[in-house]
Structures are given as structure tokens and as C-alpha cells.
Short mmCIF file of C-alpha atoms in Angstrom, two decimals:
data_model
loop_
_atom_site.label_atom_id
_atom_site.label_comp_id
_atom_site.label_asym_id
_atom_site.label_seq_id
_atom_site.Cartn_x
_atom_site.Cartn_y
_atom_site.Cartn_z
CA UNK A 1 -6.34 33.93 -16.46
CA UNK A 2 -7.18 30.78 -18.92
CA UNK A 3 -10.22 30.88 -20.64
CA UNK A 4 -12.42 27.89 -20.75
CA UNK A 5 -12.12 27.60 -24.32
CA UNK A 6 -8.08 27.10 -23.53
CA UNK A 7 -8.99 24.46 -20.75
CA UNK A 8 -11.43 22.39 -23.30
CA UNK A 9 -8.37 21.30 -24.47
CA UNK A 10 -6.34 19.91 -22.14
CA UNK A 11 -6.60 16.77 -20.96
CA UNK A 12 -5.93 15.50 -17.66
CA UNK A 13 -5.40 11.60 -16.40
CA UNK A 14 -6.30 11.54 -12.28
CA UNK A 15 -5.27 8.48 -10.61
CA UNK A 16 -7.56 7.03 -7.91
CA UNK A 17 -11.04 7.31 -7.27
CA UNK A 18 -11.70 7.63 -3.50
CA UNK A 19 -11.77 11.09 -2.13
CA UNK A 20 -9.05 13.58 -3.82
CA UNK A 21 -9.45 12.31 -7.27
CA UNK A 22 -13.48 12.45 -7.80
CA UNK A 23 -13.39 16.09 -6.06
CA UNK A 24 -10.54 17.05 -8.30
CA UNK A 25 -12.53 15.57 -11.21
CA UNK A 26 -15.36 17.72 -10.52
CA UNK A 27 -13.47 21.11 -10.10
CA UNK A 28 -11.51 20.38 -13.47
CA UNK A 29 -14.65 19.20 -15.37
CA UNK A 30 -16.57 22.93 -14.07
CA UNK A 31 -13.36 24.27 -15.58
CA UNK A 32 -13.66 23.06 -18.83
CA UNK A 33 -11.00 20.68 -18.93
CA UNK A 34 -11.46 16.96 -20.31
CA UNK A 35 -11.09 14.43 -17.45
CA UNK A 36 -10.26 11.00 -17.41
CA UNK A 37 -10.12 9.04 -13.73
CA UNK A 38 -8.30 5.51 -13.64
CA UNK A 39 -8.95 3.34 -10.62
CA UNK A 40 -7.19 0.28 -9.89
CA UNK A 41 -10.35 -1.60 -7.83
CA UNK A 42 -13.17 -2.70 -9.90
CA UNK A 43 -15.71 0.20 -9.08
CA UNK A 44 -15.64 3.09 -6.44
CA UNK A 45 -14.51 2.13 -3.56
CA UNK A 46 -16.57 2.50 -0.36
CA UNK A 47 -16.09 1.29 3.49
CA UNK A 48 -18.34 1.73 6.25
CA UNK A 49 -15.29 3.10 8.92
CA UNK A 50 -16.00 7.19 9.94
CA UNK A 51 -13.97 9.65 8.48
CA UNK A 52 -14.01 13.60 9.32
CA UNK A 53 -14.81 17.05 7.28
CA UNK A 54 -13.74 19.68 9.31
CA UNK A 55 -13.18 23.42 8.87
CA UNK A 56 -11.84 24.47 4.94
CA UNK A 57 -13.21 21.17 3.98
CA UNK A 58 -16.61 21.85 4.69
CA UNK A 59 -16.38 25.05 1.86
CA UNK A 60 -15.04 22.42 -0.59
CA UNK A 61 -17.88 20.08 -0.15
CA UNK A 62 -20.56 23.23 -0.10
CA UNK A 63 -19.21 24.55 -2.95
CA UNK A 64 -19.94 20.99 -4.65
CA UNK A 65 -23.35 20.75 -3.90
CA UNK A 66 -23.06 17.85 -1.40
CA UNK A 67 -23.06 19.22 1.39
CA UNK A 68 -26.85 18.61 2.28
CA UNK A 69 -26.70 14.87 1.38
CA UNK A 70 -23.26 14.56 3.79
CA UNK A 71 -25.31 16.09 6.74
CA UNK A 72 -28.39 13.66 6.33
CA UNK A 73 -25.62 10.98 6.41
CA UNK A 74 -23.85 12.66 9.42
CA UNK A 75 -22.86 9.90 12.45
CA UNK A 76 -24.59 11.43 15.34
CA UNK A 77 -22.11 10.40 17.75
CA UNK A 78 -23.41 10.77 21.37
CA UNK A 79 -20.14 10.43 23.40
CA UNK A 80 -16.40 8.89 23.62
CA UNK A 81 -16.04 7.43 26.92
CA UNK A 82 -12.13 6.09 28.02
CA UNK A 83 -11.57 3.59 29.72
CA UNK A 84 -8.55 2.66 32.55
CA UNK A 85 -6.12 -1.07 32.03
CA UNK A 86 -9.18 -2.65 34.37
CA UNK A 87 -12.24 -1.12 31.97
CA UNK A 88 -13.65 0.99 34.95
CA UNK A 89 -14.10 4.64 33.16
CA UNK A 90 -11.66 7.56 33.23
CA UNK A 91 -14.11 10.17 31.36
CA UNK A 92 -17.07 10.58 28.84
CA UNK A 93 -17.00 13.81 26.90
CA UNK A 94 -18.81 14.71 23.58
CA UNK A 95 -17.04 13.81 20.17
CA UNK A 96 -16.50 17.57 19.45
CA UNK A 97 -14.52 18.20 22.62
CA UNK A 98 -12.20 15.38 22.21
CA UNK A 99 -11.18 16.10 18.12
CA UNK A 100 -11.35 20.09 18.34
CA UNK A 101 -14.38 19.88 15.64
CA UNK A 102 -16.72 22.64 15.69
CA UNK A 103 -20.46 21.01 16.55
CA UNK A 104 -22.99 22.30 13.65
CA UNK A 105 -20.99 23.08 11.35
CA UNK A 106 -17.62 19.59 10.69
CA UNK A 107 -19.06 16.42 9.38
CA UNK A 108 -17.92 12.68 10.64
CA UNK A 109 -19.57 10.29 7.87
CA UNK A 110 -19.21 6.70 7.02
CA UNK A 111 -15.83 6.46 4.25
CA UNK A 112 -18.58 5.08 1.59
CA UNK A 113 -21.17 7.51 2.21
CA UNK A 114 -18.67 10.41 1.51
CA UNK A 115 -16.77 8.54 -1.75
CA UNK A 116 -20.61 7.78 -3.09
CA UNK A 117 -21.32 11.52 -2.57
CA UNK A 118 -18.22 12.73 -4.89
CA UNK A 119 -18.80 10.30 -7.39
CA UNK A 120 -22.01 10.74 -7.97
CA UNK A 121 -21.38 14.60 -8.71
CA UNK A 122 -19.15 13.52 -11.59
CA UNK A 123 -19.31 10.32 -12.83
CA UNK A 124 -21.68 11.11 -15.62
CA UNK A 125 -19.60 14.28 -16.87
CA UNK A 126 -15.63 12.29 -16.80
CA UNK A 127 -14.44 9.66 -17.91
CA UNK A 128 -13.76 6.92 -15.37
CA UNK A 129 -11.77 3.66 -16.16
CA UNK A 130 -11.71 1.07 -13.56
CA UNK A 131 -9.53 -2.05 -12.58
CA UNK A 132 -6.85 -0.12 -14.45
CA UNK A 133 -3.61 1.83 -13.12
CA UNK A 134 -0.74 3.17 -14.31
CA UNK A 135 2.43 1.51 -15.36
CA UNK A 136 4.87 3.95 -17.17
CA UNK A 137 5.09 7.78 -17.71
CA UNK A 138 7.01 9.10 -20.74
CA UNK A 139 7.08 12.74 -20.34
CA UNK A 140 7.72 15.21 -23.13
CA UNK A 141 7.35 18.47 -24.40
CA UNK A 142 3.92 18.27 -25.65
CA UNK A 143 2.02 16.12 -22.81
CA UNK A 144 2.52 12.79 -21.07
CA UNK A 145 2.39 9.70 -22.76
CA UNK A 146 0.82 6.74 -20.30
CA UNK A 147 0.82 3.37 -20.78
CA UNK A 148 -1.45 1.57 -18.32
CA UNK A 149 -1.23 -1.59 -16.62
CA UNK A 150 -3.64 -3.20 -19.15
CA UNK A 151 -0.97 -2.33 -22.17
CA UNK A 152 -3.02 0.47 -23.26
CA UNK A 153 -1.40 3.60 -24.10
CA UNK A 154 -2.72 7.20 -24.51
CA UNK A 155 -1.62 10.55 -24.13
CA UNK A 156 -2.37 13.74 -22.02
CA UNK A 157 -1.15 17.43 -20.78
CA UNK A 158 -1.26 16.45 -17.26
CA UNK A 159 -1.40 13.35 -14.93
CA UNK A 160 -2.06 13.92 -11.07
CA UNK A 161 -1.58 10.87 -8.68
CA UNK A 162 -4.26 10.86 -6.38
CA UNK A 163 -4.15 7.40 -5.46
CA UNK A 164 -3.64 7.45 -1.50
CA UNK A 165 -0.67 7.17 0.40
CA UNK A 166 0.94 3.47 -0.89
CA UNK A 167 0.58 5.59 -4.30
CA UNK A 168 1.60 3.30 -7.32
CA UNK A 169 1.95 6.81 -9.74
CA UNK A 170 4.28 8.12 -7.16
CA UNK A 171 6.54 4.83 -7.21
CA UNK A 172 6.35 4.84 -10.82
CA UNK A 173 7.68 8.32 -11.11
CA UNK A 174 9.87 8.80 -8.02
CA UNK A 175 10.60 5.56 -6.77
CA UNK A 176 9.95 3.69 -3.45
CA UNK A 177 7.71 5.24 -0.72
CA UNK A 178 10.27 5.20 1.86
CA UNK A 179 12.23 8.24 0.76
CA UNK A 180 8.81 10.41 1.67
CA UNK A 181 7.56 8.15 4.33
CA UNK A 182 7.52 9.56 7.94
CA UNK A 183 7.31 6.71 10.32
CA UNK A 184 5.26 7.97 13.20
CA UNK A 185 5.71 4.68 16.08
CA UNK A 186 2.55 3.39 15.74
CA UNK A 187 1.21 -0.12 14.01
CA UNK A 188 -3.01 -0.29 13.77
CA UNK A 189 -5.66 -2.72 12.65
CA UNK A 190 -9.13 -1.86 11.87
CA UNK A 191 -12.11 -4.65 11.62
CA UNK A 192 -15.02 -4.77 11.85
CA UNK A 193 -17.37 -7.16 14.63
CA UNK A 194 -19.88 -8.03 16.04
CA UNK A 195 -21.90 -5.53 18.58
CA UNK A 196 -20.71 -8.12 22.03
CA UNK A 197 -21.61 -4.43 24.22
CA UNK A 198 -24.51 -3.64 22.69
CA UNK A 199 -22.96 -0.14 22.09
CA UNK A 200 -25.15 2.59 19.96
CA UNK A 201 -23.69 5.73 19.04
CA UNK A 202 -20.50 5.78 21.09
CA UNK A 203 -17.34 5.06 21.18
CA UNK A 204 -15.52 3.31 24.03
CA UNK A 205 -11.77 3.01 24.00
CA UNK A 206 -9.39 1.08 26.49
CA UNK A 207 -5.81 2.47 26.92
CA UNK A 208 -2.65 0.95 29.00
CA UNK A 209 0.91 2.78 27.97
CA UNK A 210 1.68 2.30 24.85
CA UNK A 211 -1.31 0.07 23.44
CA UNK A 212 -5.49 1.09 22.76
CA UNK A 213 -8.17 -0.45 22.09
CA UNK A 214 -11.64 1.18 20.84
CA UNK A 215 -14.78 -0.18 19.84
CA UNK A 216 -17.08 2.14 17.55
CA UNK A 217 -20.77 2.11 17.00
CA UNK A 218 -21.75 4.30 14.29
CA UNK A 219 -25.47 2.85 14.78
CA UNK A 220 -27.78 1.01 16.87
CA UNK A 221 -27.23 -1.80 19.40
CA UNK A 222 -28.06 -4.23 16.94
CA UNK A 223 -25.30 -3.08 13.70
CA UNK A 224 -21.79 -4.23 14.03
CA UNK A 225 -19.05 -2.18 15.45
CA UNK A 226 -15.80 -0.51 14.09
CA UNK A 227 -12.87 -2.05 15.99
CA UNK A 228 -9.53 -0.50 16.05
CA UNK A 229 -6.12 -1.75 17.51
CA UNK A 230 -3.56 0.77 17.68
CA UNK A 231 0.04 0.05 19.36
CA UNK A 232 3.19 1.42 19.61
CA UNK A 233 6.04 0.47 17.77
CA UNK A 234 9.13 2.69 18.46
CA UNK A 235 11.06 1.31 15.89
CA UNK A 236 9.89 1.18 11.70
CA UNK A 237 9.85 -2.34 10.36
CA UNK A 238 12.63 -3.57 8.86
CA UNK A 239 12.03 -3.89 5.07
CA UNK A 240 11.87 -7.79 5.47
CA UNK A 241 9.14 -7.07 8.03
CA UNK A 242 7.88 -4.64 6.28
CA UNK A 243 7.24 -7.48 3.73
CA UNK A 244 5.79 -10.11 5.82
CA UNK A 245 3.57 -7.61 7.56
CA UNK A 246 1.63 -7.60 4.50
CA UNK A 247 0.45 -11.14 5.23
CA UNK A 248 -2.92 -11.43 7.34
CA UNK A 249 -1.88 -14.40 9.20
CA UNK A 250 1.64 -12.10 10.45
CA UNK A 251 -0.81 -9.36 11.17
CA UNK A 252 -3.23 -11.18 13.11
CA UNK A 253 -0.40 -12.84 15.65
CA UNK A 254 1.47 -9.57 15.79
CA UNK A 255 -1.55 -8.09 17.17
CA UNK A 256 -2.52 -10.70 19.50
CA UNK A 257 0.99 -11.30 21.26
CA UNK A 258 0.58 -7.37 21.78
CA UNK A 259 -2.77 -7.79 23.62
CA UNK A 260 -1.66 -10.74 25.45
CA UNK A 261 -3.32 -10.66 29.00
CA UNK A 262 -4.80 -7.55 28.31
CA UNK A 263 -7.95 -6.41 30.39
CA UNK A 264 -11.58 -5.26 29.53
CA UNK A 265 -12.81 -7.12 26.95
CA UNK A 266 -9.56 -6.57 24.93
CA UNK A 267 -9.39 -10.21 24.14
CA UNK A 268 -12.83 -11.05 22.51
CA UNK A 269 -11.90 -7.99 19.96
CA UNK A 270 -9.10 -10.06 19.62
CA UNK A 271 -10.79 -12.93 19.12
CA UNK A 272 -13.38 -11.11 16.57
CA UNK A 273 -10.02 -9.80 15.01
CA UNK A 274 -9.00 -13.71 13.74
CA UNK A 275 -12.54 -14.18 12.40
CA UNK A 276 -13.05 -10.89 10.46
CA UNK A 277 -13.28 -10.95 6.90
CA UNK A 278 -12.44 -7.36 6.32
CA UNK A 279 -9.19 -7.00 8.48
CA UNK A 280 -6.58 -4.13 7.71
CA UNK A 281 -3.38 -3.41 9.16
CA UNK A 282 -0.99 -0.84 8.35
CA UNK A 283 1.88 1.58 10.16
CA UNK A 284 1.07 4.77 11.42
CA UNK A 285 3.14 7.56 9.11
CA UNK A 286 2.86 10.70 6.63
CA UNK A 287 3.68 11.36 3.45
CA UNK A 288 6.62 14.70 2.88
CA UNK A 289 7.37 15.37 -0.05
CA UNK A 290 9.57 18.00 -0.96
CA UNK A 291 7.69 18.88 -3.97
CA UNK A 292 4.11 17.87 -5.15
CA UNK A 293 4.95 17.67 -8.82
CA UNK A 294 7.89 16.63 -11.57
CA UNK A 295 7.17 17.94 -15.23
CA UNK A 296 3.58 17.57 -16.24
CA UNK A 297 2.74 15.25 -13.44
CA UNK A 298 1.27 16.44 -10.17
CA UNK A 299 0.29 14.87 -6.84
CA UNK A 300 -2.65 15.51 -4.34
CA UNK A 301 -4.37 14.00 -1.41
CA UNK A 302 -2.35 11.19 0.36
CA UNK A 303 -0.52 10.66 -2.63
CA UNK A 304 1.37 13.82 -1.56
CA UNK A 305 0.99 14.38 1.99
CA UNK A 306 -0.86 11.77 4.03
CA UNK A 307 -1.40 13.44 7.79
CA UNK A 308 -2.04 10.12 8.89
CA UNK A 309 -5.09 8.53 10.43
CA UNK A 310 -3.83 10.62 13.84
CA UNK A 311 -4.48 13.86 13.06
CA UNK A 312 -7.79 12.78 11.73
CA UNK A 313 -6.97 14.92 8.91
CA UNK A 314 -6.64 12.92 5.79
CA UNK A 315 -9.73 13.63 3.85
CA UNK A 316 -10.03 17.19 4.75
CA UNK A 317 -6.65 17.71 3.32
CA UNK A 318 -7.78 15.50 0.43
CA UNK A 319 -11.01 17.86 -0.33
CA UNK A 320 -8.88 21.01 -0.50
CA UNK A 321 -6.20 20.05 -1.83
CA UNK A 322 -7.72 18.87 -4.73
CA UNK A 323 -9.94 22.45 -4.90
CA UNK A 324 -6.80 24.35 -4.74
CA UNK A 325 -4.61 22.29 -7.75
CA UNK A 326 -8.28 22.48 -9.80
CA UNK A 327 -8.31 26.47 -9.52
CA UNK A 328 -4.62 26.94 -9.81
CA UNK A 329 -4.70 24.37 -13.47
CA UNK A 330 -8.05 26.87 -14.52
CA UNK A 331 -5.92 29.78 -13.39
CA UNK A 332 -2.54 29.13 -14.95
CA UNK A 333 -1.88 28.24 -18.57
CA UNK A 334 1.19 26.77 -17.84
CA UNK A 335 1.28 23.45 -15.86
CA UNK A 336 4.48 24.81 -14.58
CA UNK A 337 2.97 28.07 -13.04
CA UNK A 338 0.20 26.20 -12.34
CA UNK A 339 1.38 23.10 -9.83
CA UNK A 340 3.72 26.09 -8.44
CA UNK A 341 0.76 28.22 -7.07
CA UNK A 342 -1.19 24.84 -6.20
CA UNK A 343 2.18 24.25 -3.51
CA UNK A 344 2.89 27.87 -2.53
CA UNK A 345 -1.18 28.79 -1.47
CA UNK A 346 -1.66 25.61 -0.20
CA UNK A 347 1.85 24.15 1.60
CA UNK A 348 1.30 25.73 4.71
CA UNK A 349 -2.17 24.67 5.41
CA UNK A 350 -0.81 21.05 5.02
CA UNK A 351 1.99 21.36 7.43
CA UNK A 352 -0.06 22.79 10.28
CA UNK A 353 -2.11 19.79 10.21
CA UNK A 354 0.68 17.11 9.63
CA UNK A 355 2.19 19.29 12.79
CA UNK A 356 -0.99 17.73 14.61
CA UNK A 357 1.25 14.63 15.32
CA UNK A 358 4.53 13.75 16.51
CA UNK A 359 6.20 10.59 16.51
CA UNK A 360 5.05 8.28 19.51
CA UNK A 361 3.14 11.75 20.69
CA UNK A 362 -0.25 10.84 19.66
CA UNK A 363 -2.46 12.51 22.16
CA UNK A 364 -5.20 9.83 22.75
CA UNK A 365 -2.41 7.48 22.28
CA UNK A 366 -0.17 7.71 25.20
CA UNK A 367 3.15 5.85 25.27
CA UNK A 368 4.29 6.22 28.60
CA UNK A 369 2.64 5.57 32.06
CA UNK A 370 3.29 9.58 32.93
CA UNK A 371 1.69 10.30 29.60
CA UNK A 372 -1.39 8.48 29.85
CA UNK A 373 -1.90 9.91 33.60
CA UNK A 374 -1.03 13.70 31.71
CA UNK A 375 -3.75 12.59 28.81
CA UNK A 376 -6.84 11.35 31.61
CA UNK A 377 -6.01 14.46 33.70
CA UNK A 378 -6.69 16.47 30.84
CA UNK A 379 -9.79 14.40 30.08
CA UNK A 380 -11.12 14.97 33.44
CA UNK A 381 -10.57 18.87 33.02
CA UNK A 382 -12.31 19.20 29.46
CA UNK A 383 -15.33 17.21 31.35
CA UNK A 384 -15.28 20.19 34.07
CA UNK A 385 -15.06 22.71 31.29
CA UNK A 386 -16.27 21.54 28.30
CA UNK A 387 -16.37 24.73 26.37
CA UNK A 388 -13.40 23.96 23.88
CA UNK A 389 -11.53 26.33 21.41
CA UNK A 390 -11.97 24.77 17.68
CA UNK A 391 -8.62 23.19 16.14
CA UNK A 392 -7.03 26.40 14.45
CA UNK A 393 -5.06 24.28 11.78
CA UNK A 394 -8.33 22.96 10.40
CA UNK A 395 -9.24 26.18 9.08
CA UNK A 396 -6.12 27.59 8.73
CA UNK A 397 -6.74 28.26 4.72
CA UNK A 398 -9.22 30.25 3.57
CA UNK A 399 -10.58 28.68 0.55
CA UNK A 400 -10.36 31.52 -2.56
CA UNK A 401 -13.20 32.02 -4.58
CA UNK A 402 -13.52 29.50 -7.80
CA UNK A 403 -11.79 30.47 -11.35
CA UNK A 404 -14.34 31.91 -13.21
CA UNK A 405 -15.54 29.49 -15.75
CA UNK A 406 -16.48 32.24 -18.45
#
């Protein structure tokens, strides 16, 4: 067991400031060790879209003290209705039946409301440094020297990369993403628009084989809505796609010659889609790596194993993840020992949730015309029996006790 007068003396660099590195900030400052968090943007950054805190998570976020101001922020969801190629409606359950959530107890909040949260638990206690990154690692046997994208250099005992999925720290170390990318058939884009249903509370998605369409009102009639694209794509972009996807302009017509002649009112999102200001577009995939750390430099969150926006996943994984590697670094004197315990207690939790999704074999994304008729027949029987069984791998880790801080 390290003492916290050992851990006062280590220093630790976290890259990225969204969910995994704040929470990990907070664990390692309770331990005693000095903390320094680099973020690329130019503060915290924030985002109105829902995200989920389900099962282990929720023990993270307790044990944090944040737990209270999370449930005044909760999204009070009323109901998910589907919706058939014409618009005319398949089924209406409540949220919790649909994502295996346990009503009461998991958490769906707005992305900003939970990043505010975790900062505001730390940032007067680390060091934060924004519109920064890193650049270079030189790793020897007495810490890691950095040198940061601004030229500035300085040294520490341990760097973690906890700076998403498209992690910059993990190219600079390992190389490009592709070697731990899992490509899971699926291209998105999420925008926001205005309220054309007059939607409160609810969430109404269109689906036709192979292509969705979902329009989510985390408010009132009168507060825009989340809108979400998500189609299939058997086949992972090319790398010279790949590249011109990142262009808005080759993002906006991809998505609209997949809508083309779509029903509902699939074309006015489509429509809102070319005027929004806040547009992003990505691939559906995870992050495997085959191990979480090299030397003195450690990776958590994302940045190591990304579930993917389809298991609904990410931030849970995020929140104890970065508990786990913050007790394991108070528990261990050795970095070695110490990012080896992090993996080994906390490896299989991760894979039972990345195990959520298969490629192409999203549930409430059919790809076929026999699965979509497989996914509404199931719909219709959770509305006959609504009573559902809570999604084991969410709480498939029982969160240990904090290192004593002594």
C-alpha cells in the first residue's frame, strides 16, 4: 500500500478534459498525487446531446459527491416511440425498457451538465492547462519528459491519455488509430434543430432497413431538438474517404443522397441538417487495445476502449475506468504494478459492454428487412410486458472500496 506522503510526489500529466480525465483528476488529487490536466479546446468542453450513467457508474459519481446535482439535472424522458418507413407508429415504451437502465437509480443528463459537474469538483485543487496538447513523449527511467504542442516542455512520473477516442496521446505514442479501431458498419450525424413537431420529452425515431432517423427533445415544445442520422455502411471508408469525410460539405451530401425519398418528415431534418451550425459526423466503431499502457504512460476512457455511441456505454466506462486506474496508482508504488492491476480488475467489465454491439447488429438499428420486422416484434412484446430485466454488463464490476488516503 503507498502512503500519501509517497503519492505527494508523483506527478501525473492527464490528457483531456471531458469525462475520464476530470474524474481521474479528482481520484488522484484525494490520493495525494500532484495533477496536471492539458486540454486541447480553449475551456471545458460542454454539449447539450444526452449521455447515460448507468449501473457501476452511478458508485463513481456518488462517491464524488455529484451525484445529487446529476439527478436535479436528470432528462425526464417520458417515452421513445418508433416509427414504420410511412411514420405511422410501431410502439411507445418508456426510456428504461428500451436501454436496459434501471428507473430510480441510472442517470441520462445533458453531455455539458455532466462535464460541468466533474470539473467543478476539481478544478480548484489541479492544475488545468487549456488550448494545449501533447506533441512528443520521451520516456525514461526516472519519469516522462513532455513537450507540448505550444514548445513547452516539462517532466512527470506518469502521463494517461484520456483524450477520447480520435486520441492525439495515443497516435503520438502508438501510431495511427486504425490498428485499434473496430469498424462497426455504421456512419452517424448529430445536429441540432429546430422543434418542427413540437416534441417535449420524447424521442421519436423513424427506421427503414438499414437507415434511422430520431428526433430528441430533452425539453419543452418550445427548445430545439437533438437530431441524429445513423446509416449503415457495410464497408469502412477507404483512407482517402476517410479523409474527405472530414469535410462538412462531404458529410452533409453523403447524408442526404442516403435519405433521398425518404418518408416521415425525414427530409426537413435533412434540410435542418444543411443549415445547422453545430453538425458532427463520424463512423460508428470501438477502440481494442491490446494493452492500456506502454512504460509510464497509461490510457483510460475512449482513449482506450471506446464502446461506441451503440452500446450507450461510453461515459459509464469513462467514470470507472478512471476510478479503477486512480485506486490502482494510490495502491501500487510501481507504475508498472500499478497500470497492471488497473487492466486485470477492470478488462472484463469493458469487454462485456463493448460485447453490447456487433458489427451491422445494432439492435435499434436494423440492417435488414427480416431484422427490423424481428426488432418491432420485440418492441410490441416489451409494450405487453414491460417489466424488463436490467442490462447485467452495466454492473458487471463491483466498484472496490477507495485507497485509503491516510
Amino acid at each position: 500500500m503507498t502512503s500519501r506522503s509517497d503519492t505527494a510526489h508523483r506527478k501525473v500529466l492527464i490528457a483531456g478534459a471531458s469525462i475520464a480525465g476530470p474524474t481521474l483528476a479528482y481520484w488522484l488529487h484525494r490520493y495525494g498525487f500532484a495533477v496536471t490536466v492539458v486540454e486541447k479546446a480553449h475551456a471545458p468542453r460542454g454539449g447539450g446531446y444526452p449521455i447515460d450513467v448507468r449501473g457501476t457508474a452511478i458508485e463513481v459519481v456518488r462517491g464524488m459527491g455529484v451525484l445529487p446535482r446529476l439527478r436535479a439535472a436528470q432528462i425526464d424522458t417520458a417515452r421513445f416511440t418508433f416509427l414504420d418507413a410511412d411514420g405511422a407508429e410501431v410502439a411507445t415504451l418508456h426510456p428504461h425498457a428500451v436501454a436496459g437502465s434501471v428507473e430510480g437509480q441510472d442517470l441520462e443528463v445533458a453531455r455539458g451538465d455532466l462535464t460541468a459537474a466533474l470539473y467543478g469538483t476539481v478544478r480548484d485543487d489541479v492544475e488545468f492547462v487549456f488550448d494545449d496538447s501533447i506533441d512528443r513523449l520521451d520516456q525514461h527511467g526516472n519519469g516522462v519528459d513532455v513537450t507540448f504542442r505550444s514548445g513547452k516542455q516539462r517532466t512527470f512520473d506518469a502521463v494517461v491519455g484520456a483524450d477520447g477516442m480520435h486520441s492525439g496521446t495515443r497516435k503520438v505514442l502508438f501510431g495511427p488509430e486504425e490498428q485499434f479501431h473496430r469498424y462497426l458498419g455504421y456512419a452517424f450525424a448529430v445536429f441540432t434543430m429546430p422543434n418542427i413537431l413540437g416534441l417535449s420529452r420524447e424521442l421519436m425515431m423513424w427506421n427503414t432497413p438499414g437507415r434511422a432517423a430520431a428526433l430528441y427533445a430533452t425539453g419543452d415544445a418550445t427548445d430545439d431538438l437533438h437530431a441524429f442520422l445513423n446509416f449503415h455502411q457495410p464497408e469502412q471508408p477507404l483512407d482517402v474517404v476517410r479523409e474527405s469525410l472530414r469535410d462538412p460539405g462531404v458529410q452533409r451530401d453523403l447524408v442526404a443522397r442516403t435519405y433521398t425519398g425518404a418518408g416521415w418528415e425525414v427530409a426537413s431534418i435533412v434540410e435542418a441538417m444543411h443549415q445547422a451550425d453545430d453538425l458532427f459526423f463520424d463512423t460508428a466503431g470501438q477502440i481494442r487495445m491490446p494493452g492500456w499502457s506502454s512504460g509510464r504512460v497509461a490510457f483510460v476512457g475512449d482513449a482506450a476502449y471506446a464502446p461506441s455511441f451503440l452500446t450507450g456505454q461510453g461515459s459509464s466506462l469513462a467514470l470507472v475506468g478512471a476510478y479503477m486506474l486512480a485506486r490502482s496508482l494510490a495502491t501500487h508504488g510501481d507504475h508498472v504494478d500499478a497500470f497492471a492491476a488497473y487492466e486485470r480488475d477492470t478488462r472484463e467489465f469493458v469487454t462485456m459492454n463493448q460485447a453490447l454491439v456487433d458489427k451491422g447488429g445494432a439492435r435499434l438499428f436494423p440492417t435488414t428487412a427480416e431484422a427490423l420486422e424481428r426488432r418491432n416484434a420485440m418492441l410490441r412484446e416489451t409494450v405487453a410486458m414491460p417489466a424488463t430485466t436490467p442490462q447485467p454488463a452495466h454492473s458487471a464490476l463491483v466498484l472496490p472500496e477507495p485507497a485509503p488516503t491516510a
